[in-house]
PDB file of C-alpha atoms and ligand atoms in Angstrom:
ATOM      1  CA  MET I 282       0.129  -0.024  -0.006  1.00  0.00           C
ATOM      2  CA  LYS I 283       1.478   3.588  -0.911  1.00  0.00           C
ATOM      3  CA  THR I 284       2.062   6.045   1.786  1.00  0.00           C
ATOM      4  CA  PRO I 285      -0.616   8.677   2.965  1.00  0.00           C
ATOM      5  CA  ILE I 286       0.001  12.231   3.076  1.00  0.00           C
ATOM      6  CA  ILE I 287      -0.856  12.766   6.305  1.00  0.00           C
ATOM      7  CA  SER I 288      -2.180  16.586   6.825  1.00  0.00           C
ATOM      8  CA  PRO I 289      -3.287  17.050  10.473  1.00  0.00           C
ATOM      9  CA  SER I 290      -6.282  19.257  11.171  1.00  0.00           C
ATOM     10  CA  LEU I 291      -5.699  22.924  13.819  1.00  0.00           C
ATOM     11  CA  LEU I 292      -9.389  23.055  14.781  1.00  0.00           C
ATOM     12  CA  SER I 293      -8.438  20.055  16.985  1.00  0.00           C
ATOM     13  CA  ALA I 294      -5.617  22.346  18.301  1.00  0.00           C
ATOM     14  CA  ASN I 295      -5.373  23.416  21.969  1.00  0.00           C
ATOM     15  CA  PHE I 296      -5.920  27.204  21.505  1.00  0.00           C
ATOM     16  CA  ALA I 297      -5.242  28.594  24.877  1.00  0.00           C
ATOM     17  CA  ASN I 298      -1.270  27.033  23.834  1.00  0.00           C
ATOM     18  CA  LEU I 299      -1.093  26.840  20.164  1.00  0.00           C
ATOM     19  CA  GLN I 300       2.710  27.607  20.304  1.00  0.00           C
ATOM     20  CA  ALA I 301       3.075  23.360  22.058  1.00  0.00           C
ATOM     21  CA  ASP I 302       0.477  21.922  19.997  1.00  0.00           C
ATOM     22  CA  LEU I 303       2.351  23.328  16.570  1.00  0.00           C
ATOM     23  CA  ASP I 304       5.745  22.827  17.854  1.00  0.00           C
ATOM     24  CA  VAL I 305       4.817  18.597  18.171  1.00  0.00           C
ATOM     25  CA  ILE I 306       3.528  18.602  15.175  1.00  0.00           C
ATOM     26  CA  ASN I 307       6.312  19.642  13.664  1.00  0.00           C
ATOM     27  CA  ARG I 308       8.426  16.696  15.328  1.00  0.00           C
ATOM     28  CA  SER I 309       6.599  14.542  13.507  1.00  0.00           C
ATOM     29  CA  GLU I 310       5.605  13.140  10.316  1.00  0.00           C
ATOM     30  CA  ALA I 311       2.729  14.573   9.306  1.00  0.00           C
ATOM     31  CA  ASP I 312       3.728  16.139   5.953  1.00  0.00           C
ATOM     32  CA  TRP I 313       0.997  19.607   5.709  1.00  0.00           C
ATOM     33  CA  LEU I 314      -1.066  21.512   8.049  1.00  0.00           C
ATOM     34  CA  HIS I 315      -4.823  21.331   7.828  1.00  0.00           C
ATOM     35  CA  ILE I 316      -5.730  25.085   9.076  1.00  0.00           C
ATOM     36  CA  ASP I 317      -9.955  24.975   8.679  1.00  0.00           C
ATOM     37  CA  ILE I 318     -11.534  28.399   7.432  1.00  0.00           C
ATOM     38  CA  MET I 319     -15.242  29.448   8.812  1.00  0.00           C
ATOM     39  CA  ASP I 320     -17.560  31.665   8.503  1.00  0.00           C
ATOM     40  CA  GLY I 321     -20.487  31.113   9.849  1.00  0.00           C
ATOM     41  CA  VAL I 322     -22.610  31.167   6.915  1.00  0.00           C
ATOM     42  CA  PHE I 323     -21.431  28.427   4.223  1.00  0.00           C
ATOM     43  CA  VAL I 324     -21.338  26.779   7.361  1.00  0.00           C
ATOM     44  CA  PRO I 325     -22.869  26.674  10.853  1.00  0.00           C
ATOM     45  CA  ASN I 326     -19.242  27.756  12.938  1.00  0.00           C
ATOM     46  CA  ILE I 327     -16.465  30.081  12.793  1.00  0.00           C
ATOM     47  CA  SER I 328     -12.858  28.853  13.454  1.00  0.00           C
ATOM     48  CA  PHE I 329      -9.513  31.678  13.423  1.00  0.00           C
ATOM     49  CA  GLY I 330      -9.302  33.947  10.983  1.00  0.00           C
ATOM     50  CA  PHE I 331      -5.399  36.141   9.413  1.00  0.00           C
ATOM     51  CA  PRO I 332      -5.142  38.037  12.859  1.00  0.00           C
ATOM     52  CA  VAL I 333      -4.450  33.870  14.633  1.00  0.00           C
ATOM     53  CA  LEU I 334      -3.664  32.630  11.481  1.00  0.00           C
ATOM     54  CA  LYS I 335      -0.397  34.879  10.830  1.00  0.00           C
ATOM     55  CA  TYR I 336       0.971  33.693  13.911  1.00  0.00           C
ATOM     56  CA  VAL I 337       0.151  30.212  13.016  1.00  0.00           C
ATOM     57  CA  ALA I 338       2.567  30.384   9.629  1.00  0.00           C
ATOM     58  CA  GLN I 339       5.040  32.486  11.116  1.00  0.00           C
ATOM     59  CA  LEU I 340       5.265  28.908  13.325  1.00  0.00           C
ATOM     60  CA  SER I 341       4.986  26.285  11.229  1.00  0.00           C
ATOM     61  CA  GLN I 342       7.706  24.427   9.327  1.00  0.00           C
ATOM     62  CA  LYS I 343       5.164  22.031   7.087  1.00  0.00           C
ATOM     63  CA  PRO I 344       3.615  23.655   4.092  1.00  0.00           C
ATOM     64  CA  LEU I 345       0.044  25.576   5.188  1.00  0.00           C
ATOM     65  CA  ASP I 346      -3.485  22.967   3.361  1.00  0.00           C
ATOM     66  CA  VAL I 347      -5.617  25.635   3.609  1.00  0.00           C
ATOM     67  CA  HIS I 348      -9.276  24.626   3.585  1.00  0.00           C
ATOM     68  CA  LEU I 349     -11.982  27.534   2.885  1.00  0.00           C
ATOM     69  CA  MET I 350     -15.422  27.173   4.265  1.00  0.00           C
ATOM     70  CA  ILE I 351     -16.603  30.490   3.368  1.00  0.00           C
ATOM     71  CA  VAL I 352     -19.309  32.396   0.763  1.00  0.00           C
ATOM     72  CA  GLN I 353     -17.343  34.256  -1.631  1.00  0.00           C
ATOM     73  CA  PRO I 354     -13.663  32.627  -1.196  1.00  0.00           C
ATOM     74  CA  GLU I 355     -11.732  34.797  -3.738  1.00  0.00           C
ATOM     75  CA  LYS I 356     -11.884  37.375  -1.365  1.00  0.00           C
ATOM     76  CA  PHE I 357      -9.385  36.108   0.571  1.00  0.00           C
ATOM     77  CA  ILE I 358      -6.972  34.598  -2.288  1.00  0.00           C
ATOM     78  CA  PRO I 359      -4.142  37.895  -0.805  1.00  0.00           C
ATOM     79  CA  GLU I 360      -4.750  36.976   2.804  1.00  0.00           C
ATOM     80  CA  VAL I 361      -3.925  33.356   1.969  1.00  0.00           C
ATOM     81  CA  LYS I 362      -1.209  34.006   0.213  1.00  0.00           C
ATOM     82  CA  ALA I 363       0.218  36.379   2.359  1.00  0.00           C
ATOM     83  CA  LEU I 364       0.529  33.380   5.307  1.00  0.00           C
ATOM     84  CA  GLY I 365       2.613  31.720   2.926  1.00  0.00           C
ATOM     85  CA  ALA I 366      -0.238  28.846   2.408  1.00  0.00           C
ATOM     86  CA  MET I 367       0.934  26.095  -0.570  1.00  0.00           C
ATOM     87  CA  MET I 368      -2.484  24.590  -1.410  1.00  0.00           C
ATOM     88  CA  MET I 369      -5.944  27.117  -1.248  1.00  0.00           C
ATOM     89  CA  ASN I 370      -8.791  24.624  -1.541  1.00  0.00           C
ATOM     90  CA  VAL I 371     -12.106  26.400  -2.173  1.00  0.00           C
ATOM     91  CA  HIS I 372     -15.772  25.181  -2.419  1.00  0.00           C
ATOM     92  CA  TYR I 373     -17.385  23.568  -5.516  1.00  0.00           C
ATOM     93  CA  GLU I 374     -21.168  24.715  -3.393  1.00  0.00           C
ATOM     94  CA  ALA I 375     -19.340  28.375  -2.385  1.00  0.00           C
ATOM     95  CA  CYS I 376     -18.139  29.162  -6.223  1.00  0.00           C
ATOM     96  CA  PRO I 377     -20.540  29.657  -8.818  1.00  0.00           C
ATOM     97  CA  HIS I 378     -16.773  31.065 -11.063  1.00  0.00           C
ATOM     98  CA  LEU I 379     -15.091  28.483  -9.933  1.00  0.00           C
ATOM     99  CA  HIS I 380     -12.602  28.242 -13.481  1.00  0.00           C
ATOM    100  CA  ARG I 381     -12.127  31.488 -12.227  1.00  0.00           C
ATOM    101  CA  VAL I 382     -10.864  31.871  -8.892  1.00  0.00           C
ATOM    102  CA  ILE I 383      -9.117  28.665  -9.960  1.00  0.00           C
ATOM    103  CA  GLN I 384      -6.867  30.735 -12.711  1.00  0.00           C
ATOM    104  CA  GLN I 385      -6.816  33.200  -9.925  1.00  0.00           C
ATOM    105  CA  ILE I 386      -5.088  31.759  -6.850  1.00  0.00           C
ATOM    106  CA  LYS I 387      -2.570  29.848  -9.909  1.00  0.00           C
ATOM    107  CA  ASP I 388      -2.005  33.189 -10.515  1.00  0.00           C
ATOM    108  CA  ALA I 389      -1.173  34.292  -7.039  1.00  0.00           C
ATOM    109  CA  GLY I 390       1.979  31.265  -6.794  1.00  0.00           C
ATOM    110  CA  MET I 391      -0.486  28.781  -4.951  1.00  0.00           C
ATOM    111  CA  LYS I 392      -1.744  25.263  -5.547  1.00  0.00           C
ATOM    112  CA  ALA I 393      -5.687  24.768  -6.178  1.00  0.00           C
ATOM    113  CA  GLY I 394      -7.728  22.306  -4.905  1.00  0.00           C
ATOM    114  CA  VAL I 395     -11.364  22.066  -5.012  1.00  0.00           C
ATOM    115  CA  THR I 396     -13.406  20.646  -1.911  1.00  0.00           C
ATOM    116  CA  LEU I 397     -17.165  18.481  -2.305  1.00  0.00           C
ATOM    117  CA  ASN I 398     -19.191  18.672   0.344  1.00  0.00           C
ATOM    118  CA  PRO I 399     -20.969  14.526   0.382  1.00  0.00           C
ATOM    119  CA  ALA I 400     -23.918  15.248  -1.437  1.00  0.00           C
ATOM    120  CA  THR I 401     -22.254  16.800  -4.103  1.00  0.00           C
ATOM    121  CA  PRO I 402     -21.590  14.829  -6.670  1.00  0.00           C
ATOM    122  CA  VAL I 403     -18.431  13.546  -8.556  1.00  0.00           C
ATOM    123  CA  SER I 404     -19.667  13.679 -11.669  1.00  0.00           C
ATOM    124  CA  LEU I 405     -19.655  17.702 -11.725  1.00  0.00           C
ATOM    125  CA  LEU I 406     -15.818  17.753 -11.321  1.00  0.00           C
ATOM    126  CA  ALA I 407     -15.375  16.800 -15.095  1.00  0.00           C
ATOM    127  CA  ASP I 408     -15.198  20.319 -16.669  1.00  0.00           C
ATOM    128  CA  ILE I 409     -12.813  21.574 -14.185  1.00  0.00           C
ATOM    129  CA  ILE I 410     -10.496  18.000 -13.068  1.00  0.00           C
ATOM    130  CA  THR I 411      -7.866  19.208 -15.748  1.00  0.00           C
ATOM    131  CA  ASP I 412      -7.345  22.175 -14.152  1.00  0.00           C
ATOM    132  CA  VAL I 413      -6.765  21.153 -10.563  1.00  0.00           C
ATOM    133  CA  ASP I 414      -3.663  20.274  -8.206  1.00  0.00           C
ATOM    134  CA  MET I 415      -6.250  18.090  -5.994  1.00  0.00           C
ATOM    135  CA  ILE I 416      -9.948  17.420  -4.944  1.00  0.00           C
ATOM    136  CA  LEU I 417     -10.433  17.432  -1.679  1.00  0.00           C
ATOM    137  CA  LEU I 418     -13.950  14.999  -0.306  1.00  0.00           C
ATOM    138  CA  MET I 419     -15.350  15.404   2.646  1.00  0.00           C
ATOM    139  CA  SER I 420     -16.510  12.233   4.432  1.00  0.00           C
ATOM    140  CA  VAL I 421     -18.483  14.339   6.718  1.00  0.00           C
ATOM    141  CA  ASN I 422     -20.411  17.110   6.972  1.00  0.00           C
ATOM    142  CA  PRO I 423     -17.366  20.387   6.826  1.00  0.00           C
ATOM    143  CA  GLY I 424     -18.331  22.604  10.364  1.00  0.00           C
ATOM    144  CA  PHE I 425     -16.856  20.204  13.170  1.00  0.00           C
ATOM    145  CA  GLY I 426     -14.549  17.891  13.959  1.00  0.00           C
ATOM    146  CA  GLY I 427     -14.611  14.583  15.725  1.00  0.00           C
ATOM    147  CA  GLN I 428     -17.558  13.179  13.540  1.00  0.00           C
ATOM    148  CA  GLU I 429     -18.605  10.486  12.174  1.00  0.00           C
ATOM    149  CA  PHE I 430     -16.899   9.142   8.827  1.00  0.00           C
ATOM    150  CA  ILE I 431     -19.460   9.039   6.295  1.00  0.00           C
ATOM    151  CA  PRO I 432     -18.619   5.643   4.416  1.00  0.00           C
ATOM    152  CA  HIS I 433     -20.345   6.413   0.985  1.00  0.00           C
ATOM    153  CA  THR I 434     -16.632   8.495   0.177  1.00  0.00           C
ATOM    154  CA  LEU I 435     -14.905   5.785  -0.079  1.00  0.00           C
ATOM    155  CA  ASP I 436     -17.606   5.043  -3.912  1.00  0.00           C
ATOM    156  CA  LYS I 437     -16.982   8.813  -4.393  1.00  0.00           C
ATOM    157  CA  ILE I 438     -13.123   7.754  -3.680  1.00  0.00           C
ATOM    158  CA  ARG I 439     -13.017   5.650  -6.944  1.00  0.00           C
ATOM    159  CA  GLU I 440     -15.107   7.728  -9.678  1.00  0.00           C
ATOM    160  CA  LEU I 441     -12.690  10.473  -8.677  1.00  0.00           C
ATOM    161  CA  ARG I 442     -10.104   7.892  -9.501  1.00  0.00           C
ATOM    162  CA  SER I 443     -11.328   6.848 -12.844  1.00  0.00           C
ATOM    163  CA  LEU I 444     -12.137  10.094 -13.666  1.00  0.00           C
ATOM    164  CA  ILE I 445      -7.949  11.147 -13.078  1.00  0.00           C
ATOM    165  CA  GLU I 446      -7.552   8.744 -14.930  1.00  0.00           C
ATOM    166  CA  ARG I 447      -9.487   8.275 -17.690  1.00  0.00           C
ATOM    167  CA  THR I 448      -8.756  12.523 -18.267  1.00  0.00           C
ATOM    168  CA  GLY I 449      -5.357  12.071 -17.582  1.00  0.00           C
ATOM    169  CA  SER I 450      -4.983  14.766 -14.587  1.00  0.00           C
ATOM    170  CA  HIS I 451      -2.685  14.867 -11.912  1.00  0.00           C
ATOM    171  CA  ALA I 452      -4.450  15.862  -8.997  1.00  0.00           C
ATOM    172  CA  LEU I 453      -4.471  14.625  -5.738  1.00  0.00           C
ATOM    173  CA  ILE I 454      -7.340  13.152  -3.634  1.00  0.00           C
ATOM    174  CA  GLU I 455      -7.486  14.419  -0.063  1.00  0.00           C
ATOM    175  CA  VAL I 456     -10.427  13.438   1.734  1.00  0.00           C
ATOM    176  CA  ASP I 457     -11.639  15.351   5.089  1.00  0.00           C
ATOM    177  CA  GLY I 458     -13.322  14.264   8.387  1.00  0.00           C
ATOM    178  CA  GLY I 459     -13.856  11.037  10.860  1.00  0.00           C
ATOM    179  CA  VAL I 460     -10.142   9.593  10.032  1.00  0.00           C
ATOM    180  CA  ASN I 461      -8.613   7.209  11.994  1.00  0.00           C
ATOM    181  CA  LEU I 462      -7.019   3.899  11.601  1.00  0.00           C
ATOM    182  CA  GLU I 463      -9.716   1.780  10.528  1.00  0.00           C
ATOM    183  CA  THR I 464     -11.712   4.741   8.287  1.00  0.00           C
ATOM    184  CA  GLY I 465      -7.587   5.761   6.466  1.00  0.00           C
ATOM    185  CA  LYS I 466      -6.414   2.233   5.634  1.00  0.00           C
ATOM    186  CA  ALA I 467     -10.103   2.394   4.124  1.00  0.00           C
ATOM    187  CA  LEU I 468      -9.728   5.677   2.188  1.00  0.00           C
ATOM    188  CA  VAL I 469      -6.492   4.895   1.362  1.00  0.00           C
ATOM    189  CA  ASP I 470      -7.048   1.195  -0.185  1.00  0.00           C
ATOM    190  CA  ALA I 471      -9.857   3.201  -1.894  1.00  0.00           C
ATOM    191  CA  GLY I 472      -7.366   5.160  -3.759  1.00  0.00           C
ATOM    192  CA  ALA I 473      -6.751   8.564  -0.914  1.00  0.00           C
ATOM    193  CA  ASP I 474      -3.740  10.390  -1.078  1.00  0.00           C
ATOM    194  CA  VAL I 475      -3.804  12.773   1.457  1.00  0.00           C
ATOM    195  CA  LEU I 476      -5.677  11.947   4.812  1.00  0.00           C
ATOM    196  CA  VAL I 477      -7.050  15.319   6.841  1.00  0.00           C
ATOM    197  CA  ALA I 478      -6.867  13.892  10.458  1.00  0.00           C
ATOM    198  CA  GLY I 479      -8.112  16.106  13.465  1.00  0.00           C
ATOM    199  CA  SER I 480      -9.337  15.385  16.541  1.00  0.00           C
ATOM    200  CA  PHE I 481      -7.193  11.776  15.805  1.00  0.00           C
ATOM    201  CA  VAL I 482      -4.484  13.317  15.552  1.00  0.00           C
ATOM    202  CA  PHE I 483      -5.028  16.096  18.875  1.00  0.00           C
ATOM    203  CA  GLY I 484      -6.466  14.271  21.044  1.00  0.00           C
ATOM    204  CA  ALA I 485      -3.770  11.241  21.035  1.00  0.00           C
ATOM    205  CA  PRO I 486      -1.865  10.553  24.252  1.00  0.00           C
ATOM    206  CA  ASP I 487       0.999  10.750  21.455  1.00  0.00           C
ATOM    207  CA  MET I 488       0.239  12.973  18.559  1.00  0.00           C
ATOM    208  CA  ILE I 489       3.069  12.080  17.203  1.00  0.00           C
ATOM    209  CA  GLU I 490       2.906   7.908  17.382  1.00  0.00           C
ATOM    210  CA  ARG I 491      -0.226   9.107  15.978  1.00  0.00           C
ATOM    211  CA  VAL I 492       0.846  10.451  12.665  1.00  0.00           C
ATOM    212  CA  GLY I 493       3.345   7.517  12.622  1.00  0.00           C
ATOM    213  CA  GLN I 494       0.693   5.529  12.701  1.00  0.00           C
ATOM    214  CA  LEU I 495      -2.017   7.267   9.817  1.00  0.00           C
ATOM    215  CA  LYS I 496       1.665   7.162   7.819  1.00  0.00           C
ATOM    216  CA  ARG I 497       2.073   3.709   8.426  1.00  0.00           C
ATOM    217  CA  LEU I 498      -1.155   2.193   8.511  1.00  0.00           C
TER     218      LEU I 498
HETATM  219  C1  LIG K 731     -14.297  19.615   9.498  1.00  0.00           C
HETATM  220  C2  LIG K 731     -12.915  20.116   8.705  1.00  0.00           C
HETATM  221  C3  LIG K 731     -11.950  19.265   9.760  1.00  0.00           C
HETATM  222  C4  LIG K 731     -11.608  18.734  10.330  1.00  0.00           C
HETATM  223  C5  LIG K 731     -12.022  16.769  10.443  1.00  0.00           C
HETATM  224  O1  LIG K 731     -15.267  21.121   8.643  1.00  0.00           O
HETATM  225  O2  LIG K 731     -12.954  20.424   7.664  1.00  0.00           O
HETATM  226  O3  LIG K 731     -11.224  19.682   8.651  1.00  0.00           O
HETATM  227  O4  LIG K 731     -11.149  19.111  11.387  1.00  0.00           O
HETATM  228  O5  LIG K 731     -11.942  16.372  11.838  1.00  0.00           O
HETATM  229  P1  LIG K 731     -11.569  15.194  12.181  1.00  0.00           P
HETATM  230  O6  LIG K 731     -10.815  14.519  11.824  1.00  0.00           O
HETATM  231  O7  LIG K 731     -12.094  15.388  14.141  1.00  0.00           O
HETATM  232  O8  LIG K 731     -12.698  14.540  12.163  1.00  0.00           O
HETATM  233 ZN1  LIG K 732     -10.592  20.860   6.429  1.00  0.00          ZN
END
């Protein structure tokens, strides 16, 4: 089985001591750091914003994988770029002019990802799949950490893998929500390249060991 890219989700960190948690993630085998930005409109929750993330970006030695759960995410391309983000993921459901937004993200010098909610079909990606660097499949309804994995995600990965192969796209497949050792293994077996894990990593007694377990499912 191939080794997945691991992107721990900061949403489940201790916000009263982010430096301590970031120090541990820096020392771990994590590949990226997943950053969930919410607006209380696109999703029914608010996480953190750019004034906080400015300090997170300074402390993180891992590339930032930014997931915007907000309406009109294109408004914040300069702010995400200013963080030094490697990847900017926008929701399909939040972008009526998705092609333009993807070009704007790439023109800003970042990799561009498109995120699908659980009820949004993979088939809708047919006309954008060769333009993007990553597809982020939500395996829970976005807005909260610690929710239960939706098994239908496994079918969506297989369908997406076949779309990627058929079109010659280079897009990675990332999955976000309810990832643990059991669901993580099923996801990688189904064709996922990148696993996001929030509560499973930050809730672990030994976060470094837990990231290592996800790397070696
Ligand atoms: C949910 C976020 C996720 C969240 C995952 O809206 O996009 O990144 O942190 O949390 P877990 O891994 O606990 O399901
Ligand atoms: Zn996320």
